[in-house]
Amino acid sequence: MASTVSSPKRGTDTGATQRPQDLLTKEDHLAVLQQLYLARYFDVRLIKEKRRGRLTGTLYSSHNQEAILVGSLYGLKSTDWISPIHRDMPAFFMKDMREGWDRPSRKGMSIEDLCGQVWCKATSPGRARDNWSHIGSREHHIIHSTSMLAGTIPVAAGVVYADRLNGGDAVVLTYNGEGSTAQGVFHEAINFAAVHKLPVVTIIENNFWAYGTPNHLEYSQEDFARRADGYGIPGTVADGQDVFDVYDKVMEAVEYARSGKGPSIVECKTYRAYGHGDHDDDRAARYRPTVDESVTYRQMLEMGRQRDPISVAKKRLVELGYLTAEDATRYAAEGKHATQTTDEDFPPEVVDYIKRGVDAATQAATPPAEEGAMWVFREGQP
Amino acid sequence: MSNTLTADPSAPIKKNYLTGLKEAIFEEMEANPNMVCMGEDIGILGGAFGVTEGLQEKYGSQRVIDMPISEACIIGAAVGMALNGKTVLCEMQFIDFISCGFDQIVNMMATYHYRTAGEVSMPIVIRGPAGAYSGGALYHSQMNESWFLNSPGIKVVCPCTPSDAKGLMRAALRDPDPVLFYEIKNLYRLGKIEEEVGGADAIIPLGKARIARKGHDLTIATYGQNVYHCLDAAGVLSTEGIEVEVIDLRSLKPLDMATIQASVAKTNRFLAVNEAPMTCGFAGELVARVTDTCFEHLDAPPARLTRMDTPVPWAKALELHVLPSIEDIVREARRLVKY
Ligand SMILES: Cc1ncc(C[n+]2csc(CCOP(=O)(O)OP(=O)(O)O)c2C)c(N)n1
Ligand SMILES: [Mg+2]
């Protein structure tokens, strides 16, 4: 997948070929692979829990889109902000992982907190008041979304406007499905950010589908990067299957934003692994060019057996000599349907980490019923 | 600011409604360095009606932001700023345009405190010129407060005097919750209601109604410019021996039910008057609450007088036809007293 930089304002053509990923160490590369497993396993676990009827609400799987989350989050500072949406569940616990993902002193939201939310428990940072991805945390700099697609982009712009007034250098990453780019507020917010050169990086997870509507019925421009031209801001296309390409493109956008030059759009091209949500998995066949589900799932993998983000990352690590060919085959989650994987397909420390969250959540209490009527206003119902 | 050149310097300085608002905004900007103002044309121009005249000059373009014509973004960005510690005053150039920011108001802003179980407050005031009776036609005349009263998490305020405009704006800007502030554009520069507006300590808490006229035969609860229509009607009725108590609610949420109940216990009759359309409007809510809580005091069915369920038309005769008039109020009051 070719990457393009559509705006003349970026990519200063100095002939320098060093990419942000070239500055990553061996440890970084291994950590990135580890995080891909973490994101995948978290999703796999939720799919399985949901199928066993242990969860309420709808799961929008992030399977096959993990490289976008891991690659974009890896370079952030803990003072930076993010606004994940429905398909980005792993982002909540994966922000601020660079400083040591398994360290208790880590700044980000804990897996226990996130699982508290998914399991509808009082341990959720939002005390289970709105579902799944609609949590956030001012402390961890995660913006709380609503269901209304693209609705968090103006909020993100306001957050960094305020940060700048306070003398901060925070950048905000907003995550958006390509479908949400058709919302009016998407335009309003990016236009505002562009006018004030606000450090807003708009990540578009283009997974070809918006629920049941394919790309060609959603927008008419080939790349969203071109839409950036209309705002006078840079736009880039990243290979959404390649975590290091996402890292490069997002890091460039983040540094550009942090240095005061303004917002940009990074489109990450990918493909949705299943139906829109687990509620329409049985209709997933409709989302493929053929009607046979087993064939179509294979087709997706055909497009990407080597294009599974975990495979792509492993290949790179082997090339770099950071992973032996033998190590690369130790775990075999890639290219498998979630229900076909077992815990043995993942590194044990990854399984343990997620298990900690699940165990804590299943043991936690549900919030008391009367909380349903609380917190409409600061001081009770007037 | 028409009364800056009074002949007698010791005489009290009377100020108009717009000046009351303006003083509140300037004083809060001064007192609260974390306050930001956003809106269309509020900076360089000073606002379509001049409410923020001079504000950007004094506090700079970082804190007084001339926004693109993007109501949803104005509200959404205000939410983001509030999330990051700011107090934000947003102007809707006309309150009618608030519909373009509707989702951000009712789903994003109004629910934030609820969704976060109290972690994040939203000290945001959205203000804007409202009200009919001025030839503004469909999209420059609305009183759309009931949309938001039906959306949990938003306070709604509507002052009708210069001192209330000032005192309630001060309180709204210190409130931890989102407040929609309906300014009546017909009152901005109305000379006959000019009064002293109080100094830097003039703060009027939200949720306290004001008895605009005392009476014992009928309670009328109203707000905005309808307060003056009701007072005029009360004057007419008084010549017939009917003494009406007129309550200016000032704040619809929180609502001062205690003042309404005390009045109805005395008058035994209730009429709600407002210029919003009838169905599911706030007048209906008042009637329901009075019915629920004052039933045994009532000698007549509680009633409401509102705009017809129509948009606000342009041509004067059409406009006045659909809106409550002084004559309508007088007629309705007589009916209730004779009931
Ligand atoms: C404003 C709005 N309209 C409709 C919906 C219902 N809805 C939820 S997700 C979705 C599809 C979103 O597609 P896309 O933005 O591409 O994200 P994806 O699910 O593919 O990651 C729709 C239509 C919504 N949440 N918000
Ligand atoms: Mg999509």
PDB file of C-alpha atoms in Angstrom, chain B residues 230-321:
ATOM      1  CA  CYS B 230     -48.594  40.125  32.459  1.00  0.00           C
ATOM      2  CA  LEU B 231     -47.809  43.234  34.493  1.00  0.00           C
ATOM      3  CA  ASP B 232     -49.658  45.378  31.948  1.00  0.00           C
ATOM      4  CA  ALA B 233     -52.581  42.977  32.061  1.00  0.00           C
ATOM      5  CA  ALA B 234     -52.502  43.080  35.870  1.00  0.00           C
ATOM      6  CA  GLY B 235     -52.788  46.862  35.696  1.00  0.00           C
ATOM      7  CA  VAL B 236     -55.917  46.586  33.565  1.00  0.00           C
ATOM      8  CA  LEU B 237     -57.393  43.884  35.795  1.00  0.00           C
ATOM      9  CA  SER B 238     -56.750  45.937  38.911  1.00  0.00           C
ATOM     10  CA  THR B 239     -59.122  48.621  37.628  1.00  0.00           C
ATOM     11  CA  GLU B 240     -61.770  45.893  37.612  1.00  0.00           C
ATOM     12  CA  GLY B 241     -60.951  44.880  41.170  1.00  0.00           C
ATOM     13  CA  ILE B 242     -58.960  41.773  40.203  1.00  0.00           C
ATOM     14  CA  GLU B 243     -55.582  41.666  41.906  1.00  0.00           C
ATOM     15  CA  VAL B 244     -53.120  39.398  40.124  1.00  0.00           C
ATOM     16  CA  GLU B 245     -49.876  38.118  41.622  1.00  0.00           C
ATOM     17  CA  VAL B 246     -47.243  37.993  38.882  1.00  0.00           C
ATOM     18  CA  ILE B 247     -44.299  35.676  39.449  1.00  0.00           C
ATOM     19  CA  ASP B 248     -41.217  36.145  37.318  1.00  0.00           C
ATOM     20  CA  LEU B 249     -39.634  32.696  37.440  1.00  0.00           C
ATOM     21  CA  ARG B 250     -36.183  33.906  36.307  1.00  0.00           C
ATOM     22  CA  SER B 251     -34.901  30.356  36.311  1.00  0.00           C
ATOM     23  CA  LEU B 252     -36.864  27.407  34.883  1.00  0.00           C
ATOM     24  CA  LYS B 253     -34.439  24.732  35.996  1.00  0.00           C
ATOM     25  CA  PRO B 254     -33.872  24.845  38.896  1.00  0.00           C
ATOM     26  CA  LEU B 255     -37.477  25.895  39.443  1.00  0.00           C
ATOM     27  CA  ASP B 256     -38.699  27.730  42.525  1.00  0.00           C
ATOM     28  CA  MET B 257     -41.845  25.690  43.144  1.00  0.00           C
ATOM     29  CA  ALA B 258     -42.048  26.928  46.737  1.00  0.00           C
ATOM     30  CA  THR B 259     -42.792  30.482  45.630  1.00  0.00           C
ATOM     31  CA  ILE B 260     -45.448  29.259  43.178  1.00  0.00           C
ATOM     32  CA  GLN B 261     -47.066  27.024  45.790  1.00  0.00           C
ATOM     33  CA  ALA B 262     -47.160  29.751  48.439  1.00  0.00           C
ATOM     34  CA  SER B 263     -48.798  32.077  45.947  1.00  0.00           C
ATOM     35  CA  VAL B 264     -51.390  29.546  44.776  1.00  0.00           C
ATOM     36  CA  ALA B 265     -52.229  28.713  48.398  1.00  0.00           C
ATOM     37  CA  LYS B 266     -53.172  32.376  48.729  1.00  0.00           C
ATOM     38  CA  THR B 267     -54.857  33.053  45.356  1.00  0.00           C
ATOM     39  CA  ASN B 268     -56.350  29.595  44.658  1.00  0.00           C
ATOM     40  CA  ARG B 269     -56.008  30.162  40.946  1.00  0.00           C
ATOM     41  CA  PHE B 270     -53.144  29.585  38.535  1.00  0.00           C
ATOM     42  CA  LEU B 271     -52.221  30.681  35.031  1.00  0.00           C
ATOM     43  CA  ALA B 272     -48.923  29.982  33.258  1.00  0.00           C
ATOM     44  CA  VAL B 273     -47.983  32.346  30.443  1.00  0.00           C
ATOM     45  CA  ASN B 274     -45.151  31.953  27.961  1.00  0.00           C
ATOM     46  CA  GLU B 275     -44.443  32.672  24.330  1.00  0.00           C
ATOM     47  CA  ALA B 276     -43.222  29.184  23.389  1.00  0.00           C
ATOM     48  CA  PRO B 277     -45.586  26.858  21.555  1.00  0.00           C
ATOM     49  CA  MET B 278     -48.092  25.030  23.704  1.00  0.00           C
ATOM     50  CA  THR B 279     -47.568  21.307  23.272  1.00  0.00           C
ATOM     51  CA  CYS B 280     -44.961  19.941  25.671  1.00  0.00           C
ATOM     52  CA  GLY B 281     -43.951  23.501  26.507  1.00  0.00           C
ATOM     53  CA  PHE B 282     -42.884  24.757  29.923  1.00  0.00           C
ATOM     54  CA  ALA B 283     -46.304  26.287  30.642  1.00  0.00           C
ATOM     55  CA  GLY B 284     -47.761  22.791  30.478  1.00  0.00           C
ATOM     56  CA  GLU B 285     -45.122  21.589  32.923  1.00  0.00           C
ATOM     57  CA  LEU B 286     -46.060  24.360  35.353  1.00  0.00           C
ATOM     58  CA  VAL B 287     -49.728  23.454  35.107  1.00  0.00           C
ATOM     59  CA  ALA B 288     -48.914  19.809  35.762  1.00  0.00           C
ATOM     60  CA  ARG B 289     -46.821  20.620  38.813  1.00  0.00           C
ATOM     61  CA  VAL B 290     -49.406  22.965  40.253  1.00  0.00           C
ATOM     62  CA  THR B 291     -52.070  20.328  39.676  1.00  0.00           C
ATOM     63  CA  ASP B 292     -49.934  17.711  41.397  1.00  0.00           C
ATOM     64  CA  THR B 293     -48.923  19.746  44.409  1.00  0.00           C
ATOM     65  CA  CYS B 294     -51.621  22.409  44.935  1.00  0.00           C
ATOM     66  CA  PHE B 295     -54.778  20.555  43.971  1.00  0.00           C
ATOM     67  CA  GLU B 296     -56.632  21.124  47.221  1.00  0.00           C
ATOM     68  CA  HIS B 297     -55.975  24.884  47.043  1.00  0.00           C
ATOM     69  CA  LEU B 298     -57.404  25.315  43.570  1.00  0.00           C
ATOM     70  CA  ASP B 299     -60.770  26.951  42.901  1.00  0.00           C
ATOM     71  CA  ALA B 300     -60.369  26.802  39.119  1.00  0.00           C
ATOM     72  CA  PRO B 301     -58.558  24.472  36.747  1.00  0.00           C
ATOM     73  CA  PRO B 302     -54.957  25.624  36.352  1.00  0.00           C
ATOM     74  CA  ALA B 303     -54.512  27.056  32.866  1.00  0.00           C
ATOM     75  CA  ARG B 304     -51.832  28.015  30.397  1.00  0.00           C
ATOM     76  CA  LEU B 305     -51.609  30.707  27.785  1.00  0.00           C
ATOM     77  CA  THR B 306     -48.944  30.212  25.151  1.00  0.00           C
ATOM     78  CA  ARG B 307     -48.116  30.765  21.537  1.00  0.00           C
ATOM     79  CA  MET B 308     -50.244  28.676  19.213  1.00  0.00           C
ATOM     80  CA  ASP B 309     -48.552  25.505  18.020  1.00  0.00           C
ATOM     81  CA  THR B 310     -47.116  27.363  15.041  1.00  0.00           C
ATOM     82  CA  PRO B 311     -43.782  28.820  13.996  1.00  0.00           C
ATOM     83  CA  VAL B 312     -43.422  32.592  14.474  1.00  0.00           C
ATOM     84  CA  PRO B 313     -44.519  34.260  11.230  1.00  0.00           C
ATOM     85  CA  TRP B 314     -43.000  37.435   9.890  1.00  0.00           C
ATOM     86  CA  ALA B 315     -45.734  39.950   9.044  1.00  0.00           C
ATOM     87  CA  LYS B 316     -46.697  41.795  12.220  1.00  0.00           C
ATOM     88  CA  ALA B 317     -50.402  40.954  12.168  1.00  0.00           C
ATOM     89  CA  LEU B 318     -49.630  37.276  11.691  1.00  0.00           C
ATOM     90  CA  GLU B 319     -47.007  37.277  14.405  1.00  0.00           C
ATOM     91  CA  LEU B 320     -49.201  38.930  17.007  1.00  0.00           C
ATOM     92  CA  HIS B 321     -52.044  36.608  16.093  1.00  0.00           C
TER      93      HIS B 321
END
